[in-house]
PDB file of C-alpha atoms in Angstrom:
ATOM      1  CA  UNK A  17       5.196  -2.736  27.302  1.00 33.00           C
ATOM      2  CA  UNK A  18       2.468  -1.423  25.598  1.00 38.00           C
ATOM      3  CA  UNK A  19       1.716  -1.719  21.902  1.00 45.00           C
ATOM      4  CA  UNK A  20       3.186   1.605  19.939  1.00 49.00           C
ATOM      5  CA  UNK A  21      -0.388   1.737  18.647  1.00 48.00           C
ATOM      6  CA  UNK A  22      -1.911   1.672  21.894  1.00 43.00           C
ATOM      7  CA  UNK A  23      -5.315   4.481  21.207  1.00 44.00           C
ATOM      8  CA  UNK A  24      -3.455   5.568  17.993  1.00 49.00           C
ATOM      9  CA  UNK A  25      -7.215   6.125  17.188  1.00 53.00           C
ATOM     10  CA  UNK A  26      -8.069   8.821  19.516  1.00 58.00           C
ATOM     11  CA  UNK A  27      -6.019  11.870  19.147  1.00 67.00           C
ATOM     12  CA  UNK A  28      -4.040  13.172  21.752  1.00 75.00           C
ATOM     13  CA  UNK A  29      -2.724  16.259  20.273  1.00 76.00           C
ATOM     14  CA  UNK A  30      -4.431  19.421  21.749  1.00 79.00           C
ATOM     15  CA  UNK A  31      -4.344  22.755  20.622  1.00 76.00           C
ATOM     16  CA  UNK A  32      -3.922  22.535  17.169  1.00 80.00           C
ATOM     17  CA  UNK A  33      -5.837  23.552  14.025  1.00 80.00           C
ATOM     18  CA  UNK A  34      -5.356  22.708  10.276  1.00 77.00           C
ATOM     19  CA  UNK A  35      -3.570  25.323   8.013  1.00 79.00           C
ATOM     20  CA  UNK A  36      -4.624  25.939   4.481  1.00 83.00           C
ATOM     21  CA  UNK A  37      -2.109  25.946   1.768  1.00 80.00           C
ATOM     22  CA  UNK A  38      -2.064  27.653  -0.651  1.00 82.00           C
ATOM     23  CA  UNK A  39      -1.554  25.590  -3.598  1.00 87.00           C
ATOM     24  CA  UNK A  40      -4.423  23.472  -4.544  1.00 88.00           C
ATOM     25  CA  UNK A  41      -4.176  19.899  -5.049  1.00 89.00           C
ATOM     26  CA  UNK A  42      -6.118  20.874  -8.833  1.00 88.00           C
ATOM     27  CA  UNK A  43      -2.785  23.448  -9.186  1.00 91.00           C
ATOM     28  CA  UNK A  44      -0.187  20.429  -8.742  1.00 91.00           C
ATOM     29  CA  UNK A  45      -2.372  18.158 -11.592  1.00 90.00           C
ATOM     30  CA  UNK A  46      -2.078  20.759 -13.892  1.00 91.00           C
ATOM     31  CA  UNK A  47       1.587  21.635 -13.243  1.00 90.00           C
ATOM     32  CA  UNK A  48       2.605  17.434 -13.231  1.00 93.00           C
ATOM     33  CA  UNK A  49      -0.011  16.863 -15.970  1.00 94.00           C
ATOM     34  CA  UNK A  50      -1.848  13.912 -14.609  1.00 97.00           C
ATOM     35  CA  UNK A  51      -3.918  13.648 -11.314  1.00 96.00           C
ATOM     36  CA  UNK A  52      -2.449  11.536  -8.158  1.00 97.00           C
ATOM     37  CA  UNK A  53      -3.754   8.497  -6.714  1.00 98.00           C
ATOM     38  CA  UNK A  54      -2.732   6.067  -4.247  1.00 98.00           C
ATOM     39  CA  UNK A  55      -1.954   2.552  -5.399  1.00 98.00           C
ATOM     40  CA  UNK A  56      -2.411   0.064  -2.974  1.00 98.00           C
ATOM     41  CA  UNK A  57      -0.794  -3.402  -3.213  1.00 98.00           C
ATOM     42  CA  UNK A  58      -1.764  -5.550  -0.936  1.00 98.00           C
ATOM     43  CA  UNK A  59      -1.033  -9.262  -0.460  1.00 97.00           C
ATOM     44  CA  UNK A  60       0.375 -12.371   0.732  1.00 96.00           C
ATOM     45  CA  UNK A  61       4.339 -11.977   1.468  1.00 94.00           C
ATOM     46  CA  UNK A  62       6.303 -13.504  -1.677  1.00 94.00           C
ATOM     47  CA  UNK A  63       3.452 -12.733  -3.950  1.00 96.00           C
ATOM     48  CA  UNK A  64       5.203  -9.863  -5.679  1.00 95.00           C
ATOM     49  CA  UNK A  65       3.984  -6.743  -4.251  1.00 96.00           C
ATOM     50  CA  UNK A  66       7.556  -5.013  -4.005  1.00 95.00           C
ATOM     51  CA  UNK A  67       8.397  -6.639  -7.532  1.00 96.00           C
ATOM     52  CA  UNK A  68       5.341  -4.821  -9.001  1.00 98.00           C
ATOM     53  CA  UNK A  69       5.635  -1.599  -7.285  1.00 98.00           C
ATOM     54  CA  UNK A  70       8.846  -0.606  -8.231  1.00 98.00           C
ATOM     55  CA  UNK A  71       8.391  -1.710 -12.196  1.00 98.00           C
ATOM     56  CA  UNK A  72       5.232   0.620 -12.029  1.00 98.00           C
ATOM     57  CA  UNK A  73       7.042   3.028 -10.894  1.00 98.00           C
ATOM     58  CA  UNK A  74      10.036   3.034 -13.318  1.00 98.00           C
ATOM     59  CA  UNK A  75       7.454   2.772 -16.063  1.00 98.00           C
ATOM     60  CA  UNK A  76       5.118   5.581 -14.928  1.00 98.00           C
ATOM     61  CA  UNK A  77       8.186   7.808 -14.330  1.00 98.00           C
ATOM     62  CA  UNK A  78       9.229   7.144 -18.347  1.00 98.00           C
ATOM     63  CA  UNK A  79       5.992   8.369 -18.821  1.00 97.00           C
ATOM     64  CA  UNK A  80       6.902  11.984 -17.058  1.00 97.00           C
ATOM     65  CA  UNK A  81       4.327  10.705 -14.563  1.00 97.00           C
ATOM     66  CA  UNK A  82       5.458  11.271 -11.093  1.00 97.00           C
ATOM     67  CA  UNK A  83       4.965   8.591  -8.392  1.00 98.00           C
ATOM     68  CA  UNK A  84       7.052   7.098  -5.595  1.00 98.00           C
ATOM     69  CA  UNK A  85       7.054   3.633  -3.673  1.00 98.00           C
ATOM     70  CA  UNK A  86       6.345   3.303  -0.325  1.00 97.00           C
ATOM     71  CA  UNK A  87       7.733  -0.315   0.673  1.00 92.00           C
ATOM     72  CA  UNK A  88       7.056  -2.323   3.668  1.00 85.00           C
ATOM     73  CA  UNK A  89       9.855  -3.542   4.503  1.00 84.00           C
ATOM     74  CA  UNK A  90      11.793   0.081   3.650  1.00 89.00           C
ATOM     75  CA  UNK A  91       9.283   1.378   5.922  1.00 89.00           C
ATOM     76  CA  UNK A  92      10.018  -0.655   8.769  1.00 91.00           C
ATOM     77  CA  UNK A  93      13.346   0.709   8.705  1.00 91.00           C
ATOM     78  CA  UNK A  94      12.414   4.260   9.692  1.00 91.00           C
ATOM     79  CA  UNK A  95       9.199   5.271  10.433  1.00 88.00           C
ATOM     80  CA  UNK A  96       7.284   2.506  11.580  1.00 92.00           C
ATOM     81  CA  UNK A  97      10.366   0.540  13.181  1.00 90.00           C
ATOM     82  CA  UNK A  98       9.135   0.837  16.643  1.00 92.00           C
ATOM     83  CA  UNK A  99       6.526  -1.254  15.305  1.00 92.00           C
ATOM     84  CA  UNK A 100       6.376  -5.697  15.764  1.00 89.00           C
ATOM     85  CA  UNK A 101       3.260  -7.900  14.304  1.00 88.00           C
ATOM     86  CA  UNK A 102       0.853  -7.894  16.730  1.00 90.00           C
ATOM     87  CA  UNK A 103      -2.846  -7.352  15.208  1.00 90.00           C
ATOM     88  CA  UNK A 104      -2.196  -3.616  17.269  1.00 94.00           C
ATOM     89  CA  UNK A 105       0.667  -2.864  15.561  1.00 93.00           C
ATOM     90  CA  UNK A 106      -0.131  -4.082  12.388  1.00 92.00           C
ATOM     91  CA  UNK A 107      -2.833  -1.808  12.740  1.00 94.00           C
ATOM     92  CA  UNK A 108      -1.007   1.325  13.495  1.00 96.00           C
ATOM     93  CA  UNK A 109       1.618   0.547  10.565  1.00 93.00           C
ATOM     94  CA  UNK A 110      -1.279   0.260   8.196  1.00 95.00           C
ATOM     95  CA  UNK A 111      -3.005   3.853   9.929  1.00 96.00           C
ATOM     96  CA  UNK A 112       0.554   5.763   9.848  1.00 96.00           C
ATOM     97  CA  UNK A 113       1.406   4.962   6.152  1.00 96.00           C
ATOM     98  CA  UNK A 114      -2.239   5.452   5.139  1.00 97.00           C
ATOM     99  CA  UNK A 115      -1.589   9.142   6.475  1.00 97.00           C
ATOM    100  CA  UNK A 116       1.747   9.475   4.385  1.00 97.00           C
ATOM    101  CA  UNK A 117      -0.267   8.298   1.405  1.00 97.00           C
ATOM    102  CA  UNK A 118      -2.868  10.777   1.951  1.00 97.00           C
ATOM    103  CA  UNK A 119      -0.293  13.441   2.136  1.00 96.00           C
ATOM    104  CA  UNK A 120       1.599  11.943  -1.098  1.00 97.00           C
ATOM    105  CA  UNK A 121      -1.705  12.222  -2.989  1.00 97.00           C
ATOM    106  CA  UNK A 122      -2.477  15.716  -2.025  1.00 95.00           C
ATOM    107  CA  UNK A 123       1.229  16.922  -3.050  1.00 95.00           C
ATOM    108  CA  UNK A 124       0.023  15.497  -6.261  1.00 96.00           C
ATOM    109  CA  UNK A 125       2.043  11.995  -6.879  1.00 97.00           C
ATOM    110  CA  UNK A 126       0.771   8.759  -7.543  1.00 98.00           C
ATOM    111  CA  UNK A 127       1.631   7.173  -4.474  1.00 98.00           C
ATOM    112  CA  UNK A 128       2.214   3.345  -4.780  1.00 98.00           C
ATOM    113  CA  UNK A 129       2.291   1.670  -1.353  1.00 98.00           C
ATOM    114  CA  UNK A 130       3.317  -2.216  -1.621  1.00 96.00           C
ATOM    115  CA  UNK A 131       2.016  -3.707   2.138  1.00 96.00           C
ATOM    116  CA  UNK A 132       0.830  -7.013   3.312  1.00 95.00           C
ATOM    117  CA  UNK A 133      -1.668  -4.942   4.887  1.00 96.00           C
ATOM    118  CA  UNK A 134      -3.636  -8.233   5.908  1.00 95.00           C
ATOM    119  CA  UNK A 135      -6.846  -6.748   7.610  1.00 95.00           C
ATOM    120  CA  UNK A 136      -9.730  -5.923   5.195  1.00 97.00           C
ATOM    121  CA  UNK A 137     -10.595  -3.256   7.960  1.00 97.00           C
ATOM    122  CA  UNK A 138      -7.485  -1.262   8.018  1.00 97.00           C
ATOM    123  CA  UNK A 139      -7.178  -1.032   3.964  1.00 97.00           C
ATOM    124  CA  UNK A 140     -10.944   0.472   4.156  1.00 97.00           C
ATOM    125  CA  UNK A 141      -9.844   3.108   6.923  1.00 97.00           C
ATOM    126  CA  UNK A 142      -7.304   4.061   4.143  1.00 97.00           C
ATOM    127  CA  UNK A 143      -9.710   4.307   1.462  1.00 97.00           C
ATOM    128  CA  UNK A 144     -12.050   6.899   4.186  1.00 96.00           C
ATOM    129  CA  UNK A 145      -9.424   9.150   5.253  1.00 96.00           C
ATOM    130  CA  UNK A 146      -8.698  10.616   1.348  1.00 96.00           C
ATOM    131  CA  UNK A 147     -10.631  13.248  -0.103  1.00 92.00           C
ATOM    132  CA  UNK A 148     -12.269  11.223  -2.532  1.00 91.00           C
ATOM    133  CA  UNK A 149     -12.571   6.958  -2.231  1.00 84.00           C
ATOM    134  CA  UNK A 150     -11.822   6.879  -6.074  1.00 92.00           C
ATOM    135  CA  UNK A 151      -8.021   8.366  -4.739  1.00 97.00           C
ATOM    136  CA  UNK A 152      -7.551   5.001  -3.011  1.00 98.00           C
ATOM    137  CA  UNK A 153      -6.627   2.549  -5.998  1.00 98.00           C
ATOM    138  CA  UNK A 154      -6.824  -1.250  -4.088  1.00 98.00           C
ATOM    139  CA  UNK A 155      -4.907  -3.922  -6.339  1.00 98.00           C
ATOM    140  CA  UNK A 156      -5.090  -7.536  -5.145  1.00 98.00           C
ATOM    141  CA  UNK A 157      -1.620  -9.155  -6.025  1.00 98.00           C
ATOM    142  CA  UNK A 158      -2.882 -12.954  -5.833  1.00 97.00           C
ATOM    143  CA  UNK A 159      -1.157 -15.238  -5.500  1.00 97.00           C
ATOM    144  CA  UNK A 160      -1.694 -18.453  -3.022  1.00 95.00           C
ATOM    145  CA  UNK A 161       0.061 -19.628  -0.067  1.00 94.00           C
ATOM    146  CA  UNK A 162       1.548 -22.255  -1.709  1.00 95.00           C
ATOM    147  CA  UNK A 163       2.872 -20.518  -4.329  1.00 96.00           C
ATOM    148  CA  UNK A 164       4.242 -17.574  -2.073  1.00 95.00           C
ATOM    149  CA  UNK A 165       5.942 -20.639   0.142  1.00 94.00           C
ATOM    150  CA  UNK A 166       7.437 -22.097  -2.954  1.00 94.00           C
ATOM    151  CA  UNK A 167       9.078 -19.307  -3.930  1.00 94.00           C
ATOM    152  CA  UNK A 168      10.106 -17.999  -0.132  1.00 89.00           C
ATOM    153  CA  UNK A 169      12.445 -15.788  -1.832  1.00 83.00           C
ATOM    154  CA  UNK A 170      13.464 -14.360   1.786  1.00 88.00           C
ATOM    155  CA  UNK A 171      13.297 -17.768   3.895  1.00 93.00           C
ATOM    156  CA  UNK A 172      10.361 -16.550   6.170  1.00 93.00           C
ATOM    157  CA  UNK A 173       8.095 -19.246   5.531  1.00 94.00           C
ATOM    158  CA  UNK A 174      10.547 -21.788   6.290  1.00 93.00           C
ATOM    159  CA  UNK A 175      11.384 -19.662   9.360  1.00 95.00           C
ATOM    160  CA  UNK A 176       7.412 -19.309  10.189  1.00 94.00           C
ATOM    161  CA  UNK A 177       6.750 -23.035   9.713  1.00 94.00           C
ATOM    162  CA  UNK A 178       9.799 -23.587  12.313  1.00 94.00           C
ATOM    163  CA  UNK A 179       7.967 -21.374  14.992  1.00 93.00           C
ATOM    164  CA  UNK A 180      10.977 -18.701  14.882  1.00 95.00           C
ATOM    165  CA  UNK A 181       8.464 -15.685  13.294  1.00 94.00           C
ATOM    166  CA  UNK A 182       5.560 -15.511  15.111  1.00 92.00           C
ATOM    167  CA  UNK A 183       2.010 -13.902  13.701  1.00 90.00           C
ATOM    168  CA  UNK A 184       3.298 -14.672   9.700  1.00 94.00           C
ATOM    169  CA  UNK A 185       0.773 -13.594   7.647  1.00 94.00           C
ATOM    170  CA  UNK A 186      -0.799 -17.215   5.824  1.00 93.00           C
ATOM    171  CA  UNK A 187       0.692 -19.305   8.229  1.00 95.00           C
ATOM    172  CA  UNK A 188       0.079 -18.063  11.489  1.00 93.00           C
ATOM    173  CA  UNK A 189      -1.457 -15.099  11.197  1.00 92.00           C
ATOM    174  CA  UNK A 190      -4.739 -14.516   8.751  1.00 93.00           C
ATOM    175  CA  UNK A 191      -4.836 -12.326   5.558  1.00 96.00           C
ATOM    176  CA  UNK A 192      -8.182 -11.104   4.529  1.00 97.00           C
ATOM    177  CA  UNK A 193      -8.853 -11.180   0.875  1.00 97.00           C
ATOM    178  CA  UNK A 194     -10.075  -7.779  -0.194  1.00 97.00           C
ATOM    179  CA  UNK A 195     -14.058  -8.022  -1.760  1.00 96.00           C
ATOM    180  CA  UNK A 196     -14.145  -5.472  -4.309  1.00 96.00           C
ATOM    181  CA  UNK A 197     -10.868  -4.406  -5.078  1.00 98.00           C
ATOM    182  CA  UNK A 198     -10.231  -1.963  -8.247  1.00 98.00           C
ATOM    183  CA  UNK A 199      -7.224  -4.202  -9.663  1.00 98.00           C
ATOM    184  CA  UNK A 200      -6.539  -7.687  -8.841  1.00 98.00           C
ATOM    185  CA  UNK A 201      -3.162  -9.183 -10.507  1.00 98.00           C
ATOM    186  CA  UNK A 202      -2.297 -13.022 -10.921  1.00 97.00           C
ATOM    187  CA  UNK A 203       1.140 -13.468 -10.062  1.00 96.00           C
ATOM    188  CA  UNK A 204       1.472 -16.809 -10.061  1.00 95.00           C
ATOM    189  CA  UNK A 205      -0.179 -16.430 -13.575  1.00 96.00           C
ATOM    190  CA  UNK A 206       1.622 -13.624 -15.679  1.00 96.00           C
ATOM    191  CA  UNK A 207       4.625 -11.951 -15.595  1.00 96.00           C
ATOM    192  CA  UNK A 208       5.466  -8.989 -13.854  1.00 97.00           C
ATOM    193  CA  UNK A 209       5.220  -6.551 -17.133  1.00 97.00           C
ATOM    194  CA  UNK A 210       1.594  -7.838 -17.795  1.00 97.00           C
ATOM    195  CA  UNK A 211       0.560  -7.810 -14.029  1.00 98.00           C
ATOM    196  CA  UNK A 212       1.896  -4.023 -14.001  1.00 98.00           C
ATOM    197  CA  UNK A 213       0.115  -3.282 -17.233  1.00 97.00           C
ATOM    198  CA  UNK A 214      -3.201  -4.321 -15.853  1.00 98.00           C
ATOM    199  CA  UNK A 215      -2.199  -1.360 -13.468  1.00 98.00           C
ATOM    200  CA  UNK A 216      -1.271   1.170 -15.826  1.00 98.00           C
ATOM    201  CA  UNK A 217      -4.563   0.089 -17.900  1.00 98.00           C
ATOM    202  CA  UNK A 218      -6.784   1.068 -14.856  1.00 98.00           C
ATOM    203  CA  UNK A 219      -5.063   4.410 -14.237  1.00 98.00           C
ATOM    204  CA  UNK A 220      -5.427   5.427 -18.164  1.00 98.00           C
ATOM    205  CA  UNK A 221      -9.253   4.006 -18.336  1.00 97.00           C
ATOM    206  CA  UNK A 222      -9.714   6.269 -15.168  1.00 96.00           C
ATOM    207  CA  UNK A 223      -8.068   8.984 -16.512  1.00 96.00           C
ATOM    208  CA  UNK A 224      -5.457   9.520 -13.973  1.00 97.00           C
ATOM    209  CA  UNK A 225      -2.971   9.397 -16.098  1.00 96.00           C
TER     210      UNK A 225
END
């Protein structure tokens, strides 16, 4: 069978033209208040992406800031769950939810999207496709192998070192290590509240929020 992101590159869709709305993106930052970004976590699994994501979120929504969590796993439960691990369809998850982010930042959220998303080359498609490359917010939770197969808070690297999960990210499967990225976090080094502070920090030096 072939890959579900089989040429998800070339467009098939014929026929069809873009429609303007007519609410600005600048409208929807002045109704919310603060402008929208999307915050990408990206990193080994186990090395707190999720745990992060959703603290920023409940803290930024105290703030009266609005954002929402896209999850990897969560995702895989809908959208992308015609979607395995092969390099393809890592690919395509990474394209499809970079799209959804895109559309998340235009409506005028900060749009926090917690994926392994191991390929440096898929993360930078991401970062082309919004209308700005300062939209595209690239935080490096860090944390090492070892560390993340320590804590194996899910058993998948016992399960990946036993050959039942193929293509696992760190074991079997590479991660590239982004090269510039806006944020990078120490999780095997701090605590979630300061690694999400770093965040917040970033997003108020900016002046997104």
């Amino acid at each position: 069978m072939a890959s579900a992101g089989s040429g998800a590159d070339q467009s098939v869709s014929t026929n069809v033209v873009w429609h303007e709305n007519h609410v600005t993106r600048a409208e929807r930052a002045g109704l919310n208040k603060h402008k929208s970004c999307a915050v990408w976590l990206t990193g080994l699994s186990g090395s707190g992406k999720s745990t992060v994501s959703v603290h920023l979120e409940r803290i930024l929504t105290d703030r009266g800031v609005r954002a929402y969590v896209l999850d990897g796993d969560n995702i895989r439960h809908g959208l992308n769950g015609n979607l395995g691990f092969s390099p393809e369809d890592r690919t395509e998850n990474i394209r499809r939810i970079g799209e959804v982010s895109k559309l998340f930042v235009d409506g005028g959220m900060i749009v926090i999207a917690a994926f392994i998303s191991p390929y440096r080359a898929d993360r930078d498609k991401v970062r082309s496709i919004m209308d700005d490359p300062g939209d595209f917010v690239e935080v490096h939770v860090d944390c090492s192998v070892e560390e993340c197969e320590r804590r194996d808070v899910k058993g998948l690297y016992a399960k990946a070192r036993a050959g039942e999960i193929p293509n696992f990210t760190g074991i079997s499967a590479p991660f590239e290590v982004p090269l510039n990225p806006e944020v990078t976090i120490k999780t095997a080094e701090q605590g979630v509240e300061d690694s999400t502070q770093q965040i917040v920090s970033y997003l108020e030096a900016r002046g997104v929020i």
